[in-house]
Short mmCIF file of C-alpha atoms in Angstrom, two decimals:
data_model
loop_
_atom_site.label_atom_id
_atom_site.label_comp_id
_atom_site.label_asym_id
_atom_site.label_seq_id
_atom_site.Cartn_x
_atom_site.Cartn_y
_atom_site.Cartn_z
CA MET A 83 -9.29 -16.37 -30.74
CA GLU A 84 -6.25 -14.72 -32.16
CA ASP A 85 -4.34 -12.08 -30.27
CA SER A 86 -4.08 -8.70 -31.97
CA CYS A 87 -0.56 -8.05 -30.82
CA ASP A 88 2.47 -8.99 -32.89
CA GLY A 89 4.38 -11.93 -31.50
CA PRO A 90 3.44 -14.33 -28.69
CA VAL A 91 1.68 -13.01 -25.68
CA THR A 92 2.93 -13.74 -22.15
CA LEU A 93 1.09 -16.46 -20.33
CA ASN A 94 -0.43 -14.18 -17.76
CA LYS A 95 -1.88 -11.97 -20.52
CA GLU A 96 -3.24 -14.90 -22.54
CA VAL A 97 -7.00 -15.32 -22.32
CA LYS A 98 -8.27 -18.40 -20.44
CA PHE A 99 -11.65 -20.11 -20.58
CA ILE A 100 -13.70 -22.43 -18.34
CA VAL A 101 -14.34 -25.60 -20.40
CA PHE A 102 -16.84 -28.23 -19.28
CA ARG A 103 -15.84 -31.93 -19.48
CA SER A 104 -18.75 -32.77 -21.72
CA SER A 105 -17.81 -30.08 -24.21
CA LEU A 106 -14.21 -31.32 -24.23
CA GLN A 107 -15.32 -34.92 -24.85
CA GLN A 108 -17.39 -33.71 -27.79
CA LEU A 109 -14.35 -31.99 -29.20
CA LEU A 110 -12.27 -35.15 -28.82
CA ARG A 111 -14.75 -37.06 -31.06
CA TRP A 112 -13.70 -34.86 -33.97
CA CYS A 113 -9.98 -35.71 -33.48
CA HIS A 114 -7.95 -38.37 -35.30
CA CYS A 115 -4.65 -40.23 -34.70
CA PRO A 116 -1.72 -37.85 -35.52
CA SER A 117 0.28 -40.84 -36.92
CA CYS A 118 -2.20 -42.80 -39.13
CA GLY A 119 -5.25 -40.59 -39.17
CA CYS A 120 -7.53 -43.23 -37.72
CA VAL A 121 -10.53 -41.93 -35.74
CA ASP A 122 -10.85 -45.12 -33.75
CA PHE A 123 -9.05 -44.34 -30.49
CA THR A 124 -9.55 -44.40 -26.73
CA HIS A 125 -8.52 -41.68 -24.33
CA THR A 126 -7.81 -41.31 -20.61
CA SER A 127 -7.49 -38.10 -18.66
CA LYS A 128 -6.19 -36.81 -15.33
CA ASN A 129 -5.76 -33.41 -13.83
CA ILE A 130 -2.82 -31.89 -11.90
CA GLY A 131 -4.40 -28.93 -10.19
CA THR A 132 -5.79 -26.75 -13.03
CA LEU A 133 -3.96 -28.81 -15.69
CA LEU A 134 -5.88 -31.40 -17.70
CA LEU A 135 -3.75 -34.16 -19.22
CA VAL A 136 -5.38 -36.28 -21.95
CA THR A 137 -3.68 -39.44 -23.28
CA VAL A 138 -5.01 -40.81 -26.59
CA CYS A 139 -4.34 -44.42 -27.80
CA CYS A 140 -5.03 -45.27 -31.47
CA GLY A 141 -6.95 -48.49 -32.13
CA SER A 142 -5.19 -48.98 -35.41
CA CYS A 143 -1.46 -48.28 -34.93
CA TYR A 144 -1.65 -48.45 -31.08
CA LYS A 145 0.47 -45.37 -30.76
CA LYS A 146 -0.11 -43.05 -27.81
CA SER A 147 -0.13 -39.22 -27.88
CA THR A 148 -0.62 -36.74 -25.15
CA TRP A 149 -2.44 -33.41 -25.03
CA GLN A 150 -2.23 -30.91 -22.19
CA SER A 151 -4.57 -28.00 -21.51
CA GLN A 152 -1.84 -25.51 -20.66
CA PRO A 153 1.90 -24.99 -21.02
CA TYR A 154 4.41 -25.44 -18.21
CA ILE A 155 6.52 -22.84 -16.41
CA GLY A 156 9.58 -24.88 -15.59
CA PRO A 157 8.30 -28.04 -13.88
CA TYR A 158 5.00 -26.41 -12.88
CA PRO A 159 1.71 -26.14 -14.85
CA ALA A 160 1.32 -22.53 -15.84
CA GLY A 161 -2.30 -22.31 -14.55
CA ASN A 162 -1.30 -23.47 -11.07
CA ILE A 163 1.44 -20.92 -10.74
CA LEU A 164 -0.63 -18.12 -12.22
CA LEU A 165 -3.59 -18.90 -9.91
CA SER A 166 -1.30 -18.78 -6.86
CA ALA A 167 0.29 -15.55 -8.07
CA SER A 168 -3.06 -13.95 -8.75
CA LEU A 169 -4.30 -14.84 -5.25
CA LEU A 170 -1.19 -13.39 -3.63
CA PHE A 171 -0.91 -10.20 -5.69
CA ALA A 172 -4.66 -9.44 -5.37
CA GLY A 173 -4.52 -9.82 -1.59
CA ALA A 174 -7.36 -12.36 -1.71
CA THR A 175 -7.94 -15.01 0.92
CA ALA A 176 -6.80 -18.29 -0.64
CA THR A 177 -9.09 -20.45 1.51
CA THR A 178 -12.21 -18.56 0.48
CA PHE A 179 -11.39 -18.34 -3.18
CA LEU A 180 -10.45 -22.03 -3.47
CA ARG A 181 -13.67 -22.91 -1.74
CA VAL A 182 -15.56 -20.93 -4.44
CA LEU A 183 -13.86 -23.05 -7.10
CA THR A 184 -14.72 -26.20 -5.17
CA HIS A 185 -18.42 -25.21 -5.06
CA MET A 186 -18.32 -24.74 -8.85
CA ASN A 187 -16.52 -28.11 -9.15
CA ILE A 188 -13.64 -26.51 -11.06
CA ALA A 189 -10.38 -28.41 -10.99
CA SER A 190 -7.93 -26.37 -8.93
CA ILE A 191 -4.96 -26.47 -6.61
CA SER A 192 -5.18 -27.14 -2.89
CA GLY A 193 -4.44 -24.68 -0.12
CA ARG A 194 -1.24 -26.51 0.71
CA THR A 195 -0.07 -26.11 -2.90
CA PHE A 196 -0.81 -22.35 -2.81
CA PHE A 197 1.20 -21.86 0.34
CA ARG A 198 4.07 -23.94 -1.08
CA HIS A 199 4.11 -21.82 -4.24
CA GLN A 200 3.99 -18.68 -2.09
CA SER A 201 7.00 -19.57 0.07
CA SER A 202 9.22 -21.28 -2.48
CA ILE A 203 8.51 -19.33 -5.69
CA LEU A 204 6.41 -16.17 -5.36
CA GLN A 205 7.89 -14.45 -2.30
CA PRO A 206 11.51 -15.01 -3.35
CA GLU A 207 10.66 -13.62 -6.82
CA VAL A 208 8.92 -10.57 -5.31
CA GLN A 209 11.97 -9.90 -3.14
CA ARG A 210 14.31 -10.26 -6.10
CA VAL A 211 12.32 -7.76 -8.19
CA TRP A 212 12.06 -5.36 -5.25
CA LYS A 213 15.80 -5.49 -4.50
CA LYS A 214 16.60 -4.87 -8.16
CA GLU A 215 14.32 -1.85 -8.36
CA GLN A 216 15.57 -0.58 -4.98
CA MET A 217 19.18 -0.65 -6.17
CA GLU A 218 18.24 1.19 -9.33
CA LEU A 219 16.44 3.82 -7.22
CA PHE A 220 19.52 4.24 -4.95
CA ALA A 221 21.71 4.68 -8.04
CA VAL A 222 19.42 7.48 -9.34
CA LEU A 223 19.35 9.25 -5.96
CA MET A 224 23.17 9.08 -5.78
CA THR A 225 23.40 11.04 -9.00
CA GLU A 226 21.15 13.87 -7.64
CA ASP A 227 23.77 14.76 -4.99
CA ARG A 228 21.34 15.98 -2.29
CA LYS A 229 20.14 14.95 1.11
CA LEU A 230 17.06 12.82 1.23
CA VAL A 231 13.72 13.78 2.74
CA LEU A 232 12.15 10.67 4.20
CA GLY A 233 8.62 10.22 5.38
CA GLY A 234 8.08 7.00 7.41
CA ASP A 235 5.24 5.25 9.19
CA GLY A 236 4.60 1.77 10.60
CA ARG A 237 1.63 -0.50 10.21
CA ALA A 238 0.80 -3.39 12.48
CA ASP A 239 -1.37 -6.48 11.96
CA SER A 240 -3.74 -5.63 14.84
CA PRO A 241 -4.68 -2.55 16.93
CA GLY A 242 -3.27 -1.83 20.38
CA HIS A 243 -0.14 -3.33 21.80
CA SER A 244 -0.75 -6.97 20.85
CA ALA A 245 0.55 -7.02 17.29
CA LYS A 246 3.01 -9.74 16.30
CA TYR A 247 4.27 -8.25 13.02
CA GLY A 248 4.70 -4.74 11.79
CA THR A 249 5.77 -3.21 8.51
CA TYR A 250 7.65 0.06 8.31
CA THR A 251 7.57 1.99 5.02
CA ALA A 252 9.93 4.83 4.11
CA LEU A 253 8.97 7.25 1.36
CA GLU A 254 11.41 9.66 -0.35
CA LEU A 255 9.11 12.67 -0.60
CA PRO A 256 10.71 14.83 -3.41
CA SER A 257 10.83 11.72 -5.67
CA ASN A 258 7.55 10.40 -4.34
CA VAL A 259 8.79 6.79 -4.38
CA ILE A 260 9.00 4.07 -1.73
CA ILE A 261 12.62 3.74 -0.89
CA ASP A 262 12.57 0.98 1.76
CA ILE A 263 10.22 -1.51 3.45
CA GLN A 264 11.02 -3.34 6.66
CA GLN A 265 9.11 -6.13 8.36
CA VAL A 266 9.58 -6.41 12.08
CA GLN A 267 8.45 -9.13 14.53
CA SER A 268 7.60 -8.03 18.05
CA THR A 269 9.89 -10.66 19.60
CA GLU A 270 12.85 -9.14 17.80
CA CYS A 271 12.58 -5.77 19.57
CA GLY A 272 11.03 -6.48 22.98
CA GLY A 273 7.39 -5.89 22.24
CA SER A 274 5.00 -4.53 19.65
CA TYR A 275 5.37 -0.97 20.98
CA HIS A 276 8.98 -0.93 19.83
CA MET A 277 8.38 -2.27 16.30
CA GLU A 278 7.96 1.12 14.65
CA LEU A 279 11.23 2.42 16.00
CA GLU A 280 13.02 -0.73 14.99
CA GLY A 281 11.63 -0.44 11.48
CA LEU A 282 12.90 3.17 11.23
CA ARG A 283 16.34 2.10 12.46
CA ARG A 284 16.52 -0.57 9.79
CA SER A 285 15.39 1.76 7.01
CA VAL A 286 17.86 4.45 8.03
CA ALA A 287 20.66 1.81 8.15
CA ALA A 288 19.70 0.47 4.71
CA VAL A 289 19.81 3.96 3.17
CA GLU A 290 23.09 4.94 4.82
CA GLU A 291 24.75 1.67 3.72
CA GLU A 292 24.31 2.79 0.12
CA GLY A 293 26.16 6.03 0.81
CA LEU A 294 23.06 8.28 0.81
CA SER A 295 22.70 11.11 3.28
CA ILE A 296 19.43 11.92 5.08
CA GLY A 297 18.59 15.57 5.69
CA THR A 298 14.97 15.37 6.98
CA ILE A 299 12.79 12.67 8.50
CA ILE A 300 9.01 13.13 8.84
CA THR A 301 7.12 10.82 11.18
CA ASP A 302 4.15 10.71 13.44
CA ARG A 303 4.41 11.81 17.09
CA HIS A 304 5.98 8.61 18.39
CA ARG A 305 7.93 9.62 21.45
CA GLN A 306 10.53 6.84 21.09
CA ILE A 307 11.30 7.87 17.54
CA ALA A 308 11.58 11.57 18.47
CA LYS A 309 14.11 10.74 21.21
CA TRP A 310 16.06 8.29 18.99
CA ILE A 311 16.42 10.87 16.13
CA ARG A 312 17.40 13.58 18.65
CA THR A 313 20.13 11.48 20.20
CA GLU A 314 21.35 9.25 17.35
CA LEU A 315 20.82 11.61 14.36
CA PRO A 316 21.38 15.10 15.73
CA GLU A 317 22.21 16.48 12.29
CA VAL A 318 18.91 15.33 10.78
CA GLN A 319 15.86 17.58 10.93
CA HIS A 320 12.85 15.83 12.46
CA LEU A 321 9.39 17.02 11.48
CA TYR A 322 5.96 15.77 12.43
CA ASP A 323 3.50 14.80 9.74
CA ILE A 324 0.67 17.35 9.73
CA TRP A 325 -1.96 14.62 9.04
CA HIS A 326 -1.16 12.83 12.30
CA VAL A 327 -1.23 16.12 14.29
CA ALA A 328 -4.50 17.16 12.69
CA LYS A 329 -6.05 13.75 13.37
CA GLY A 330 -5.16 14.00 17.05
CA ILE A 331 -6.60 17.52 17.41
CA SER A 332 -9.77 16.53 15.58
CA ARG A 333 -10.34 13.60 17.88
CA LYS A 334 -9.90 15.73 20.96
CA LEU A 335 -12.29 18.39 19.67
CA GLU A 336 -14.87 15.78 18.72
CA SER A 337 -14.61 14.22 22.19
CA LEU A 338 -14.95 17.62 23.81
CA ALA A 339 -17.91 18.60 21.60
CA LYS A 340 -19.90 15.62 22.99
CA GLN A 341 -20.01 17.28 26.42
CA LYS A 342 -23.23 19.23 26.90
CA GLU A 343 -21.67 22.53 27.83
CA CYS A 344 -19.18 22.34 24.90
CA ASP A 345 -21.53 21.48 22.00
CA ALA A 346 -20.82 24.91 20.40
CA ILE A 347 -17.42 23.53 19.40
CA LYS A 348 -18.80 21.03 16.87
CA PRO A 349 -19.42 23.48 13.97
CA TRP A 350 -15.88 24.77 14.34
CA ILE A 351 -14.02 21.47 14.21
CA ARG A 352 -13.40 21.31 10.43
CA SER A 353 -12.44 24.98 10.31
CA VAL A 354 -9.95 24.56 13.14
CA VAL A 355 -8.37 21.52 11.48
CA ASN A 356 -8.19 23.35 8.13
CA HIS A 357 -6.50 26.28 9.90
CA LEU A 358 -3.86 23.92 11.24
CA TYR A 359 -3.17 22.64 7.73
CA TRP A 360 -2.99 26.24 6.45
CA SER A 361 -0.58 27.25 9.20
CA ALA A 362 1.90 24.59 8.14
CA VAL A 363 1.42 24.78 4.31
CA SER A 364 1.56 28.61 4.07
CA THR A 365 4.89 28.85 5.96
CA GLU A 366 8.33 28.13 4.55
CA SER A 367 10.31 25.30 6.10
CA GLY A 368 12.45 26.29 9.06
CA HIS A 369 10.06 28.90 10.48
CA GLY A 370 8.49 26.92 13.25
CA ASP A 371 7.85 29.93 15.48
CA LEU A 372 5.77 31.52 12.71
CA VAL A 373 3.79 28.30 12.27
CA ALA A 374 3.05 28.30 16.01
CA GLU A 375 1.83 31.91 16.03
CA LYS A 376 -0.37 31.28 12.99
CA TRP A 377 -1.86 28.22 14.70
CA MET A 378 -2.45 30.02 18.01
CA SER A 379 -4.21 32.84 16.23
CA VAL A 380 -7.24 30.59 15.76
CA ILE A 381 -8.12 31.40 19.43
CA ASN A 382 -8.56 35.05 18.57
CA HIS A 383 -10.04 34.33 15.15
CA ILE A 384 -13.02 32.36 16.41
CA GLN A 385 -13.77 35.36 18.70
CA ASN A 386 -13.76 37.68 15.72
CA VAL A 387 -10.42 39.19 16.81
CA HIS A 388 -8.06 39.43 13.82
CA GLU A 389 -5.12 41.42 15.15
CA GLY A 390 -2.62 41.25 17.93
CA HIS A 391 -1.72 37.60 17.47
CA GLY A 392 1.98 37.92 17.98
CA ASP A 393 5.21 39.62 16.80
CA LEU A 394 5.74 37.27 13.87
CA TYR A 395 2.06 37.09 12.84
CA PRO A 396 0.41 40.33 14.01
CA SER A 397 -2.82 40.09 12.02
CA CYS A 398 -4.81 37.65 9.98
CA SER A 399 -4.00 37.23 6.28
CA HIS A 400 -7.59 37.21 5.05
CA ALA A 401 -9.52 40.25 3.85
CA ALA A 402 -12.04 42.10 6.07
CA LEU A 403 -14.98 39.91 6.97
CA GLU A 404 -18.64 40.58 6.57
CA THR A 405 -20.46 40.97 9.85
CA ARG A 406 -24.14 40.20 10.60
CA ALA A 407 -24.85 43.93 10.76
CA ASP A 408 -23.34 44.32 7.29
CA GLN A 409 -25.45 41.45 6.02
CA LYS A 410 -28.67 43.02 7.32
CA SER A 411 -27.83 46.41 5.82
CA GLY A 412 -26.68 44.95 2.56
CA PHE A 413 -23.23 46.60 2.94
CA ASN A 414 -20.40 44.29 1.89
CA ARG A 415 -17.16 45.04 3.70
CA VAL A 416 -15.18 42.22 2.11
CA GLN A 417 -12.20 43.70 0.25
CA LYS A 418 -12.05 42.73 -3.37
#
């Protein structure tokens, strides 16, 4: 099969096939000695992982020639490296996938080889590419001459307070790009509960080392992080991510709605959560008191009271609502 692109294709883009040994032996019967053209020859084969190496010995001139099923990447067969890379980048479980190949009796690498490739070749290369792109990103942000708006959150390898490793990711929101990733081990910071704070510290340090200034940090409601930003970064504005706040309120309302005397809350849960989102989104940054009054107005709103919420937000922003009496009489009071 010829490739439609001009020039050679990269090895990872090149099409590969599963070839049975019997079909390959049939193909070898059609071959001849590259030196004298004799068809009387013997061949031996061995495999190195996914690589098949065939040695042909001519029965006339006794010269030997070698054929290999794939090219090399440095000292490694390309198929072995590409298989390890595909497993790592796809997030697949190496043990399970290699067992699938074993059941099909497909020549493949071992689990030990995969982990050796991962530690000695793939991970260092991933880190090199990431550092290169991160430095390019820092250079672009330096030219914009503005303070950064960072959104950060941590992710652990298990729930609760028993995680051993955690990853903290910092996103530069106006650019919508990941600006830093930190991996933290629980033994480095005195326990899994402190991993998220340690990840934020490292991300902030990495950004500031490049001469960039942080104006706003958006996180979840982690109390240690709130205190650390308040004491160590007093000039930085700290905001809570609305998604985390809404999730907490939704869980509390759902728990409360399970009580027999509070089942009337259940139909209102989605509307209350949406109102929280609207309170934050509809208000300009820096007007926290107005956000609070909009949010607290939901108490009046669900009682069909739409005025007298507060000094900053005296009445609801929606048009007049249609009542049940209006529905029965056919009179629509909604303002167009």
